[in-house]
Structures are given as C-alpha cells and as structure tokens.
C-alpha cells in the first residue's frame, strides 16, 4: 500500500536566488519517486523557469538524503505532463540552462532527470544508476540514448546491463559530473555554477544552449523509437511481472527468460 502524503506539505519548493530558480523535490518519504502529483508540481516549476524573463538559469535538487529514486511504481506510468513530458522535464524544449545538484542516490528515472539537465554538480556521496533490468524493465525516459551520449559507451552499457550504480568520483572522471563537492554542499556548488552562467549575456547563453541541444537531439527520434520497442518487449514478458512482484515482496526474483 502506498504511503499517504504528509498533510500540507508541498511536493516541490522553489526559491529564487537572483536570476536562478532552485527547484527542490520534497517527497523524501518516497525517496522523491515521481508520481502524478510530483510530476505536475515539477511541470509548474519548470514552466515558471522558462516563462519568467527575470530568470536566467535553474537548479534541480532533491531533499533529505536522496536526489530521486525515479518513477513511483504505484503511478503505473502516470507522470507525463503537457510541456515537459515524463516528470515534467524529460521531453521539455528548454532555452535556459539547468543544473542538477545531486546528493545521495539518483537512480532509474532519477538518473534520467540528471541526464535531462545541462550541467551536474554532485556531492561525494552521490550515486548514479539505471537499475531497471533488476526489475525486468528497461529505462524508458531517455536513459538508453542519453546515457551513452553523456558517458563513455562501455560505461553506459555496464550501468544499463548490470544495473550497478557508479559513485560521484567515477561519474566525474567519466565526464557526467562537472564538479564534485563535499557531502551537503551540492546545492551551494550548483548555485555557484549557475551564477557563473548568469554573469554572461542571457540571449547568447540561451541561443548557444538551443543550438547545442538541436545538434545533440538529432538522434533522439531514433532513440525514442528504439526505447519504445524495448519497452514493448519487456512489457510482454513474464520476467517483467516477476521483477516487479519480487521488488514489492522484497525477495530475489526468479527469472524464467520468458
């Protein structure tokens, strides 16, 4: 049974730091797993970032000891928004730089949220992973093609095929993470990096980001088609039902390969 939401607590908090908007996920009791309500709250925050001309950059961060554990399995895929797609961010067309400030785990869809950002600051305790195969699933929110784009291909393959996470040091050495901070300092580091971006001409920054994204996303249509095919395959499998059931029952899965 899903835990009820704490009464009166917002799922997303936003803070303005000069020209920078901090978007903080506040569903720590569910490890910031994204459901319908959190997706809608993220959508509203990112709409504000894009639509307010006084804001020139954003920072996405988590709460408690986790960035995000990804999709809430109880949501059954109901976390797609009008402008941002999955989680209010994954398919969003953005002009303003977004920095991920990662403390603790960014797993599954949490890792895919990181991959949807432009820059990454991670605390030394951060972990990045795509563990979907452990549940008989595949990454469905661009991890299958943004992962190999942001990381060396063999490291991306290792993460997807084993489900094993990597720590902040390895992610930094591989080029995913721009800066590593002490534990508890990721947000401060991300604000510093975002402020550095905001020292520059916003029109030039935004035009540059749009141009780079246009080039990088040239293969996204193929990536989405390949992801949809992989998703259809696993959704029709017995292993998918077993993987999810084993996770919910907190027991080792009994794979059949069917």
PDB file of C-alpha atoms in Angstrom:
ATOM      1  CA  UNK A   1       0.000   0.000   0.000  1.00  0.00           C
ATOM      2  CA  UNK A   2       1.325   3.452  -0.928  1.00  0.00           C
ATOM      3  CA  UNK A   3       2.250   5.760   1.915  1.00  0.00           C
ATOM      4  CA  UNK A   4      -0.063   8.769   2.224  1.00  0.00           C
ATOM      5  CA  UNK A   5       1.418  12.162   1.534  1.00  0.00           C
ATOM      6  CA  UNK A   6       2.194  14.252   4.659  1.00  0.00           C
ATOM      7  CA  UNK A   7      -0.686  16.716   5.015  1.00  0.00           C
ATOM      8  CA  UNK A   8       0.006  20.293   3.966  1.00  0.00           C
ATOM      9  CA  UNK A   9       3.495  19.595   2.637  1.00  0.00           C
ATOM     10  CA  UNK A  10       4.306  20.876  -0.888  1.00  0.00           C
ATOM     11  CA  UNK A  11       5.840  18.322  -3.215  1.00  0.00           C
ATOM     12  CA  UNK A  12       8.094  20.936  -4.822  1.00  0.00           C
ATOM     13  CA  UNK A  13       9.588  24.036  -3.273  1.00  0.00           C
ATOM     14  CA  UNK A  14      11.027  26.842  -5.389  1.00  0.00           C
ATOM     15  CA  UNK A  15      13.460  29.519  -4.256  1.00  0.00           C
ATOM     16  CA  UNK A  16      14.815  32.471  -6.189  1.00  0.00           C
ATOM     17  CA  UNK A  17      18.487  33.269  -5.856  1.00  0.00           C
ATOM     18  CA  UNK A  18      18.889  36.344  -8.007  1.00  0.00           C
ATOM     19  CA  UNK A  19      18.425  35.154 -11.600  1.00  0.00           C
ATOM     20  CA  UNK A  20      18.463  31.472 -10.582  1.00  0.00           C
ATOM     21  CA  UNK A  21      15.415  29.383  -9.686  1.00  0.00           C
ATOM     22  CA  UNK A  22      16.023  26.420  -7.371  1.00  0.00           C
ATOM     23  CA  UNK A  23      13.514  23.596  -7.838  1.00  0.00           C
ATOM     24  CA  UNK A  24      13.575  21.192  -4.895  1.00  0.00           C
ATOM     25  CA  UNK A  25      11.736  17.865  -4.895  1.00  0.00           C
ATOM     26  CA  UNK A  26      10.169  17.362  -1.464  1.00  0.00           C
ATOM     27  CA  UNK A  27       8.797  13.838  -1.478  1.00  0.00           C
ATOM     28  CA  UNK A  28      11.584  12.454   0.673  1.00  0.00           C
ATOM     29  CA  UNK A  29       9.304   9.931   2.421  1.00  0.00           C
ATOM     30  CA  UNK A  30       9.031   8.244  -1.014  1.00  0.00           C
ATOM     31  CA  UNK A  31      12.675   8.925  -1.962  1.00  0.00           C
ATOM     32  CA  UNK A  32      11.439  11.649  -4.329  1.00  0.00           C
ATOM     33  CA  UNK A  33       9.901   8.990  -6.574  1.00  0.00           C
ATOM     34  CA  UNK A  34       7.795  10.718  -9.210  1.00  0.00           C
ATOM     35  CA  UNK A  35       4.043  10.197  -9.359  1.00  0.00           C
ATOM     36  CA  UNK A  36       1.278  12.259 -10.952  1.00  0.00           C
ATOM     37  CA  UNK A  37       1.275  14.960  -8.292  1.00  0.00           C
ATOM     38  CA  UNK A  38       5.047  15.406  -8.172  1.00  0.00           C
ATOM     39  CA  UNK A  39       5.210  15.483 -11.978  1.00  0.00           C
ATOM     40  CA  UNK A  40       2.573  18.214 -12.086  1.00  0.00           C
ATOM     41  CA  UNK A  41       4.416  20.227  -9.444  1.00  0.00           C
ATOM     42  CA  UNK A  42       7.689  19.897 -11.373  1.00  0.00           C
ATOM     43  CA  UNK A  43       5.901  20.924 -14.568  1.00  0.00           C
ATOM     44  CA  UNK A  44       4.650  24.113 -12.910  1.00  0.00           C
ATOM     45  CA  UNK A  45       8.111  24.965 -11.575  1.00  0.00           C
ATOM     46  CA  UNK A  46       9.854  24.437 -14.914  1.00  0.00           C
ATOM     47  CA  UNK A  47       7.141  26.426 -16.693  1.00  0.00           C
ATOM     48  CA  UNK A  48       7.961  29.300 -14.346  1.00  0.00           C
ATOM     49  CA  UNK A  49      11.665  28.979 -15.136  1.00  0.00           C
ATOM     50  CA  UNK A  50      11.074  29.047 -18.885  1.00  0.00           C
ATOM     51  CA  UNK A  51       8.381  31.731 -18.922  1.00  0.00           C
ATOM     52  CA  UNK A  52       9.768  34.302 -16.467  1.00  0.00           C
ATOM     53  CA  UNK A  53      12.197  36.626 -18.288  1.00  0.00           C
ATOM     54  CA  UNK A  54      13.796  37.589 -14.961  1.00  0.00           C
ATOM     55  CA  UNK A  55      15.059  34.019 -14.502  1.00  0.00           C
ATOM     56  CA  UNK A  56      18.137  33.012 -16.497  1.00  0.00           C
ATOM     57  CA  UNK A  57      19.046  29.577 -15.080  1.00  0.00           C
ATOM     58  CA  UNK A  58      17.703  26.837 -12.845  1.00  0.00           C
ATOM     59  CA  UNK A  59      18.901  24.237 -10.339  1.00  0.00           C
ATOM     60  CA  UNK A  60      17.107  20.942  -9.751  1.00  0.00           C
ATOM     61  CA  UNK A  61      17.782  19.187  -6.462  1.00  0.00           C
ATOM     62  CA  UNK A  62      16.295  16.638  -4.090  1.00  0.00           C
ATOM     63  CA  UNK A  63      15.598  16.579  -0.373  1.00  0.00           C
ATOM     64  CA  UNK A  64      16.632  14.507   2.561  1.00  0.00           C
ATOM     65  CA  UNK A  65      19.404  12.083   1.635  1.00  0.00           C
ATOM     66  CA  UNK A  66      18.295  11.334  -1.928  1.00  0.00           C
ATOM     67  CA  UNK A  67      18.046  13.114  -5.253  1.00  0.00           C
ATOM     68  CA  UNK A  68      15.383  10.835  -6.753  1.00  0.00           C
ATOM     69  CA  UNK A  69      14.642   7.128  -6.947  1.00  0.00           C
ATOM     70  CA  UNK A  70      12.845   7.685 -10.263  1.00  0.00           C
ATOM     71  CA  UNK A  71       9.339   6.511 -11.097  1.00  0.00           C
ATOM     72  CA  UNK A  72       6.865   5.660  -8.371  1.00  0.00           C
ATOM     73  CA  UNK A  73       5.742   2.140  -9.371  1.00  0.00           C
ATOM     74  CA  UNK A  74       2.293   2.893  -7.945  1.00  0.00           C
ATOM     75  CA  UNK A  75       1.888   5.642 -10.572  1.00  0.00           C
ATOM     76  CA  UNK A  76       1.867   2.998 -13.350  1.00  0.00           C
ATOM     77  CA  UNK A  77       3.384   5.464 -15.824  1.00  0.00           C
ATOM     78  CA  UNK A  78       1.035   8.332 -14.986  1.00  0.00           C
ATOM     79  CA  UNK A  79       3.661  11.089 -14.752  1.00  0.00           C
ATOM     80  CA  UNK A  80       3.638  12.639 -18.229  1.00  0.00           C
ATOM     81  CA  UNK A  81       2.935  16.367 -18.460  1.00  0.00           C
ATOM     82  CA  UNK A  82       1.860  18.642 -21.302  1.00  0.00           C
ATOM     83  CA  UNK A  83       5.037  20.680 -21.815  1.00  0.00           C
ATOM     84  CA  UNK A  84       7.726  18.594 -20.167  1.00  0.00           C
ATOM     85  CA  UNK A  85       6.714  15.030 -20.923  1.00  0.00           C
ATOM     86  CA  UNK A  86       7.824  12.486 -18.343  1.00  0.00           C
ATOM     87  CA  UNK A  87       8.402  14.037 -14.892  1.00  0.00           C
ATOM     88  CA  UNK A  88       7.685  17.489 -16.329  1.00  0.00           C
ATOM     89  CA  UNK A  89      11.241  17.633 -17.735  1.00  0.00           C
ATOM     90  CA  UNK A  90      12.377  14.682 -19.874  1.00  0.00           C
ATOM     91  CA  UNK A  91      10.985  15.932 -23.225  1.00  0.00           C
ATOM     92  CA  UNK A  92      10.894  19.640 -22.438  1.00  0.00           C
ATOM     93  CA  UNK A  93      12.268  22.073 -25.006  1.00  0.00           C
ATOM     94  CA  UNK A  94      14.328  24.476 -22.902  1.00  0.00           C
ATOM     95  CA  UNK A  95      16.264  27.659 -23.546  1.00  0.00           C
ATOM     96  CA  UNK A  96      17.619  28.246 -20.041  1.00  0.00           C
ATOM     97  CA  UNK A  97      20.458  26.207 -18.503  1.00  0.00           C
ATOM     98  CA  UNK A  98      19.504  23.742 -15.810  1.00  0.00           C
ATOM     99  CA  UNK A  99      21.997  22.394 -13.260  1.00  0.00           C
ATOM    100  CA  UNK A 100      21.400  19.160 -11.340  1.00  0.00           C
ATOM    101  CA  UNK A 101      22.538  19.312  -7.696  1.00  0.00           C
ATOM    102  CA  UNK A 102      22.806  15.698  -6.586  1.00  0.00           C
ATOM    103  CA  UNK A 103      23.070  14.428  -3.024  1.00  0.00           C
ATOM    104  CA  UNK A 104      22.666  10.701  -2.449  1.00  0.00           C
ATOM    105  CA  UNK A 105      21.015   8.401  -4.962  1.00  0.00           C
ATOM    106  CA  UNK A 106      19.934   9.353  -8.477  1.00  0.00           C
ATOM    107  CA  UNK A 107      18.605   6.025  -9.684  1.00  0.00           C
ATOM    108  CA  UNK A 108      16.423   4.967 -12.607  1.00  0.00           C
ATOM    109  CA  UNK A 109      14.285   7.931 -13.523  1.00  0.00           C
ATOM    110  CA  UNK A 110      16.341   9.969 -11.057  1.00  0.00           C
ATOM    111  CA  UNK A 111      19.389   9.345 -13.234  1.00  0.00           C
ATOM    112  CA  UNK A 112      17.282  10.226 -16.280  1.00  0.00           C
ATOM    113  CA  UNK A 113      16.343  13.535 -14.638  1.00  0.00           C
ATOM    114  CA  UNK A 114      20.072  14.201 -14.259  1.00  0.00           C
ATOM    115  CA  UNK A 115      20.648  13.331 -17.916  1.00  0.00           C
ATOM    116  CA  UNK A 116      17.928  15.830 -18.870  1.00  0.00           C
ATOM    117  CA  UNK A 117      19.888  18.643 -17.195  1.00  0.00           C
ATOM    118  CA  UNK A 118      22.739  20.590 -18.817  1.00  0.00           C
ATOM    119  CA  UNK A 119      25.311  20.590 -16.013  1.00  0.00           C
ATOM    120  CA  UNK A 120      25.766  18.367 -12.955  1.00  0.00           C
ATOM    121  CA  UNK A 121      27.184  19.108  -9.503  1.00  0.00           C
ATOM    122  CA  UNK A 122      27.380  16.084  -7.213  1.00  0.00           C
ATOM    123  CA  UNK A 123      28.244  15.647  -3.563  1.00  0.00           C
ATOM    124  CA  UNK A 124      30.818  12.987  -2.738  1.00  0.00           C
ATOM    125  CA  UNK A 125      28.007  10.691  -1.505  1.00  0.00           C
ATOM    126  CA  UNK A 126      26.106  10.806  -4.818  1.00  0.00           C
ATOM    127  CA  UNK A 127      25.377   7.604  -6.720  1.00  0.00           C
ATOM    128  CA  UNK A 128      24.101   7.347 -10.280  1.00  0.00           C
ATOM    129  CA  UNK A 129      22.427   4.238 -11.654  1.00  0.00           C
ATOM    130  CA  UNK A 130      19.987   2.701 -14.119  1.00  0.00           C
ATOM    131  CA  UNK A 131      18.841  -0.435 -12.241  1.00  0.00           C
ATOM    132  CA  UNK A 132      15.718  -1.194 -14.303  1.00  0.00           C
ATOM    133  CA  UNK A 133      16.951  -4.598 -15.549  1.00  0.00           C
ATOM    134  CA  UNK A 134      16.883  -5.812 -11.940  1.00  0.00           C
ATOM    135  CA  UNK A 135      13.082  -5.431 -12.109  1.00  0.00           C
ATOM    136  CA  UNK A 136      12.753  -6.932 -15.568  1.00  0.00           C
ATOM    137  CA  UNK A 137      12.296  -3.446 -17.046  1.00  0.00           C
ATOM    138  CA  UNK A 138      14.270  -1.031 -19.244  1.00  0.00           C
ATOM    139  CA  UNK A 139      14.979   2.697 -18.811  1.00  0.00           C
ATOM    140  CA  UNK A 140      12.084   4.443 -20.576  1.00  0.00           C
ATOM    141  CA  UNK A 141      12.880   8.134 -20.001  1.00  0.00           C
ATOM    142  CA  UNK A 142      15.824   8.541 -22.415  1.00  0.00           C
ATOM    143  CA  UNK A 143      18.459   6.717 -20.374  1.00  0.00           C
ATOM    144  CA  UNK A 144      19.067   4.251 -23.209  1.00  0.00           C
ATOM    145  CA  UNK A 145      20.331   7.002 -25.505  1.00  0.00           C
ATOM    146  CA  UNK A 146      21.206   9.953 -23.279  1.00  0.00           C
ATOM    147  CA  UNK A 147      23.308   7.650 -21.119  1.00  0.00           C
ATOM    148  CA  UNK A 148      25.673   6.649 -23.962  1.00  0.00           C
ATOM    149  CA  UNK A 149      25.736  10.291 -25.062  1.00  0.00           C
ATOM    150  CA  UNK A 150      26.772  11.676 -21.672  1.00  0.00           C
ATOM    151  CA  UNK A 151      29.093   8.803 -20.697  1.00  0.00           C
ATOM    152  CA  UNK A 152      31.650   6.598 -22.422  1.00  0.00           C
ATOM    153  CA  UNK A 153      29.611   3.993 -24.286  1.00  0.00           C
ATOM    154  CA  UNK A 154      31.022   0.998 -22.413  1.00  0.00           C
ATOM    155  CA  UNK A 155      30.348   2.599 -19.045  1.00  0.00           C
ATOM    156  CA  UNK A 156      26.770   3.339 -20.092  1.00  0.00           C
ATOM    157  CA  UNK A 157      26.421  -0.277 -21.227  1.00  0.00           C
ATOM    158  CA  UNK A 158      27.798  -1.517 -17.897  1.00  0.00           C
ATOM    159  CA  UNK A 159      25.339   0.611 -15.942  1.00  0.00           C
ATOM    160  CA  UNK A 160      22.334  -0.469 -18.027  1.00  0.00           C
ATOM    161  CA  UNK A 161      23.215  -4.162 -18.346  1.00  0.00           C
ATOM    162  CA  UNK A 162      24.330  -4.776 -14.740  1.00  0.00           C
ATOM    163  CA  UNK A 163      22.099  -2.255 -13.005  1.00  0.00           C
ATOM    164  CA  UNK A 164      25.085  -1.322 -10.834  1.00  0.00           C
ATOM    165  CA  UNK A 165      25.467   2.353  -9.834  1.00  0.00           C
ATOM    166  CA  UNK A 166      28.624   4.446 -10.041  1.00  0.00           C
ATOM    167  CA  UNK A 167      29.801   6.900  -7.413  1.00  0.00           C
ATOM    168  CA  UNK A 168      30.439  10.613  -7.823  1.00  0.00           C
ATOM    169  CA  UNK A 169      34.162  10.188  -8.368  1.00  0.00           C
ATOM    170  CA  UNK A 170      33.716   7.744 -11.236  1.00  0.00           C
ATOM    171  CA  UNK A 171      30.912   9.838 -12.742  1.00  0.00           C
ATOM    172  CA  UNK A 172      33.173  12.896 -12.601  1.00  0.00           C
ATOM    173  CA  UNK A 173      36.095  11.061 -14.193  1.00  0.00           C
ATOM    174  CA  UNK A 174      33.765   9.834 -16.952  1.00  0.00           C
ATOM    175  CA  UNK A 175      32.540  13.358 -17.703  1.00  0.00           C
ATOM    176  CA  UNK A 176      28.943  13.119 -16.458  1.00  0.00           C
ATOM    177  CA  UNK A 177      29.590  15.315 -13.413  1.00  0.00           C
ATOM    178  CA  UNK A 178      31.070  18.806 -13.805  1.00  0.00           C
ATOM    179  CA  UNK A 179      32.017  19.361 -10.167  1.00  0.00           C
ATOM    180  CA  UNK A 180      32.211  17.228  -7.009  1.00  0.00           C
ATOM    181  CA  UNK A 181      31.592  18.823  -3.629  1.00  0.00           C
ATOM    182  CA  UNK A 182      31.701  17.761  -0.020  1.00  0.00           C
ATOM    183  CA  UNK A 183      28.604  15.995   1.274  1.00  0.00           C
ATOM    184  CA  UNK A 184      25.818  18.525   1.849  1.00  0.00           C
ATOM    185  CA  UNK A 185      27.369  21.126  -0.473  1.00  0.00           C
ATOM    186  CA  UNK A 186      25.962  20.101  -3.870  1.00  0.00           C
ATOM    187  CA  UNK A 187      23.298  22.812  -3.900  1.00  0.00           C
ATOM    188  CA  UNK A 188      25.822  25.510  -2.976  1.00  0.00           C
ATOM    189  CA  UNK A 189      28.126  24.265  -5.734  1.00  0.00           C
ATOM    190  CA  UNK A 190      25.281  24.221  -8.247  1.00  0.00           C
ATOM    191  CA  UNK A 191      24.229  27.756  -7.311  1.00  0.00           C
ATOM    192  CA  UNK A 192      27.802  28.915  -7.776  1.00  0.00           C
ATOM    193  CA  UNK A 193      27.947  27.318 -11.226  1.00  0.00           C
ATOM    194  CA  UNK A 194      24.529  28.705 -12.212  1.00  0.00           C
ATOM    195  CA  UNK A 195      25.546  32.178 -11.024  1.00  0.00           C
ATOM    196  CA  UNK A 196      28.678  31.926 -13.159  1.00  0.00           C
ATOM    197  CA  UNK A 197      26.478  31.173 -16.189  1.00  0.00           C
ATOM    198  CA  UNK A 198      24.262  34.148 -15.316  1.00  0.00           C
ATOM    199  CA  UNK A 199      27.231  36.523 -15.488  1.00  0.00           C
ATOM    200  CA  UNK A 200      27.043  36.136 -19.273  1.00  0.00           C
ATOM    201  CA  UNK A 201      24.625  37.570 -21.832  1.00  0.00           C
ATOM    202  CA  UNK A 202      21.356  35.608 -21.476  1.00  0.00           C
ATOM    203  CA  UNK A 203      20.475  35.831 -25.171  1.00  0.00           C
ATOM    204  CA  UNK A 204      23.860  34.382 -26.127  1.00  0.00           C
ATOM    205  CA  UNK A 205      23.660  31.684 -23.434  1.00  0.00           C
ATOM    206  CA  UNK A 206      20.165  30.630 -24.457  1.00  0.00           C
ATOM    207  CA  UNK A 207      20.950  30.674 -28.179  1.00  0.00           C
ATOM    208  CA  UNK A 208      24.051  28.574 -27.547  1.00  0.00           C
ATOM    209  CA  UNK A 209      22.125  26.054 -25.455  1.00  0.00           C
ATOM    210  CA  UNK A 210      19.385  25.756 -28.081  1.00  0.00           C
ATOM    211  CA  UNK A 211      21.984  25.238 -30.826  1.00  0.00           C
ATOM    212  CA  UNK A 212      23.867  22.553 -28.876  1.00  0.00           C
ATOM    213  CA  UNK A 213      20.639  20.785 -27.959  1.00  0.00           C
ATOM    214  CA  UNK A 214      19.482  20.862 -31.586  1.00  0.00           C
ATOM    215  CA  UNK A 215      22.660  19.045 -32.589  1.00  0.00           C
ATOM    216  CA  UNK A 216      22.640  16.626 -29.662  1.00  0.00           C
ATOM    217  CA  UNK A 217      18.969  15.753 -30.104  1.00  0.00           C
ATOM    218  CA  UNK A 218      19.318  14.935 -33.778  1.00  0.00           C
ATOM    219  CA  UNK A 219      19.207  11.216 -32.981  1.00  0.00           C
ATOM    220  CA  UNK A 220      16.550  11.472 -30.261  1.00  0.00           C
ATOM    221  CA  UNK A 221      13.711  10.387 -32.551  1.00  0.00           C
ATOM    222  CA  UNK A 222      15.575   7.153 -33.287  1.00  0.00           C
ATOM    223  CA  UNK A 223      16.375   6.785 -29.579  1.00  0.00           C
ATOM    224  CA  UNK A 224      12.725   7.125 -28.584  1.00  0.00           C
ATOM    225  CA  UNK A 225      11.644   4.577 -31.213  1.00  0.00           C
ATOM    226  CA  UNK A 226      14.281   2.095 -30.021  1.00  0.00           C
ATOM    227  CA  UNK A 227      13.234   2.667 -26.385  1.00  0.00           C
ATOM    228  CA  UNK A 228       9.572   2.106 -27.249  1.00  0.00           C
ATOM    229  CA  UNK A 229      10.449  -1.182 -28.969  1.00  0.00           C
ATOM    230  CA  UNK A 230      12.490  -2.337 -25.952  1.00  0.00           C
ATOM    231  CA  UNK A 231       9.623  -1.331 -23.655  1.00  0.00           C
ATOM    232  CA  UNK A 232       7.078  -3.314 -25.689  1.00  0.00           C
ATOM    233  CA  UNK A 233       9.333  -6.364 -25.469  1.00  0.00           C
ATOM    234  CA  UNK A 234       9.717  -6.280 -21.695  1.00  0.00           C
ATOM    235  CA  UNK A 235       6.095  -5.338 -21.020  1.00  0.00           C
ATOM    236  CA  UNK A 236       5.000  -8.530 -22.816  1.00  0.00           C
ATOM    237  CA  UNK A 237       7.397 -10.696 -20.774  1.00  0.00           C
ATOM    238  CA  UNK A 238       6.832 -12.875 -17.740  1.00  0.00           C
ATOM    239  CA  UNK A 239      10.104 -11.552 -16.316  1.00  0.00           C
ATOM    240  CA  UNK A 240       8.644  -8.050 -16.039  1.00  0.00           C
ATOM    241  CA  UNK A 241       5.781  -9.281 -13.812  1.00  0.00           C
ATOM    242  CA  UNK A 242       8.202 -11.345 -11.731  1.00  0.00           C
ATOM    243  CA  UNK A 243      10.679  -8.484 -11.338  1.00  0.00           C
ATOM    244  CA  UNK A 244       8.109  -6.008 -10.080  1.00  0.00           C
ATOM    245  CA  UNK A 245       6.458  -8.598  -7.818  1.00  0.00           C
ATOM    246  CA  UNK A 246       9.822  -9.583  -6.327  1.00  0.00           C
ATOM    247  CA  UNK A 247      10.690  -5.933  -5.689  1.00  0.00           C
ATOM    248  CA  UNK A 248       7.383  -5.277  -3.943  1.00  0.00           C
ATOM    249  CA  UNK A 249       7.700  -8.537  -1.955  1.00  0.00           C
ATOM    250  CA  UNK A 250      11.329  -7.711  -1.065  1.00  0.00           C
ATOM    251  CA  UNK A 251      12.625 -11.077  -2.309  1.00  0.00           C
ATOM    252  CA  UNK A 252      15.077 -12.208  -5.013  1.00  0.00           C
ATOM    253  CA  UNK A 253      13.426 -12.536  -8.437  1.00  0.00           C
ATOM    254  CA  UNK A 254      13.034 -15.923 -10.074  1.00  0.00           C
ATOM    255  CA  UNK A 255      13.744 -15.198 -13.747  1.00  0.00           C
ATOM    256  CA  UNK A 256      12.498 -17.524 -16.496  1.00  0.00           C
ATOM    257  CA  UNK A 257      13.798 -15.664 -19.552  1.00  0.00           C
ATOM    258  CA  UNK A 258      10.276 -15.511 -20.987  1.00  0.00           C
TER     259      UNK A 258
END
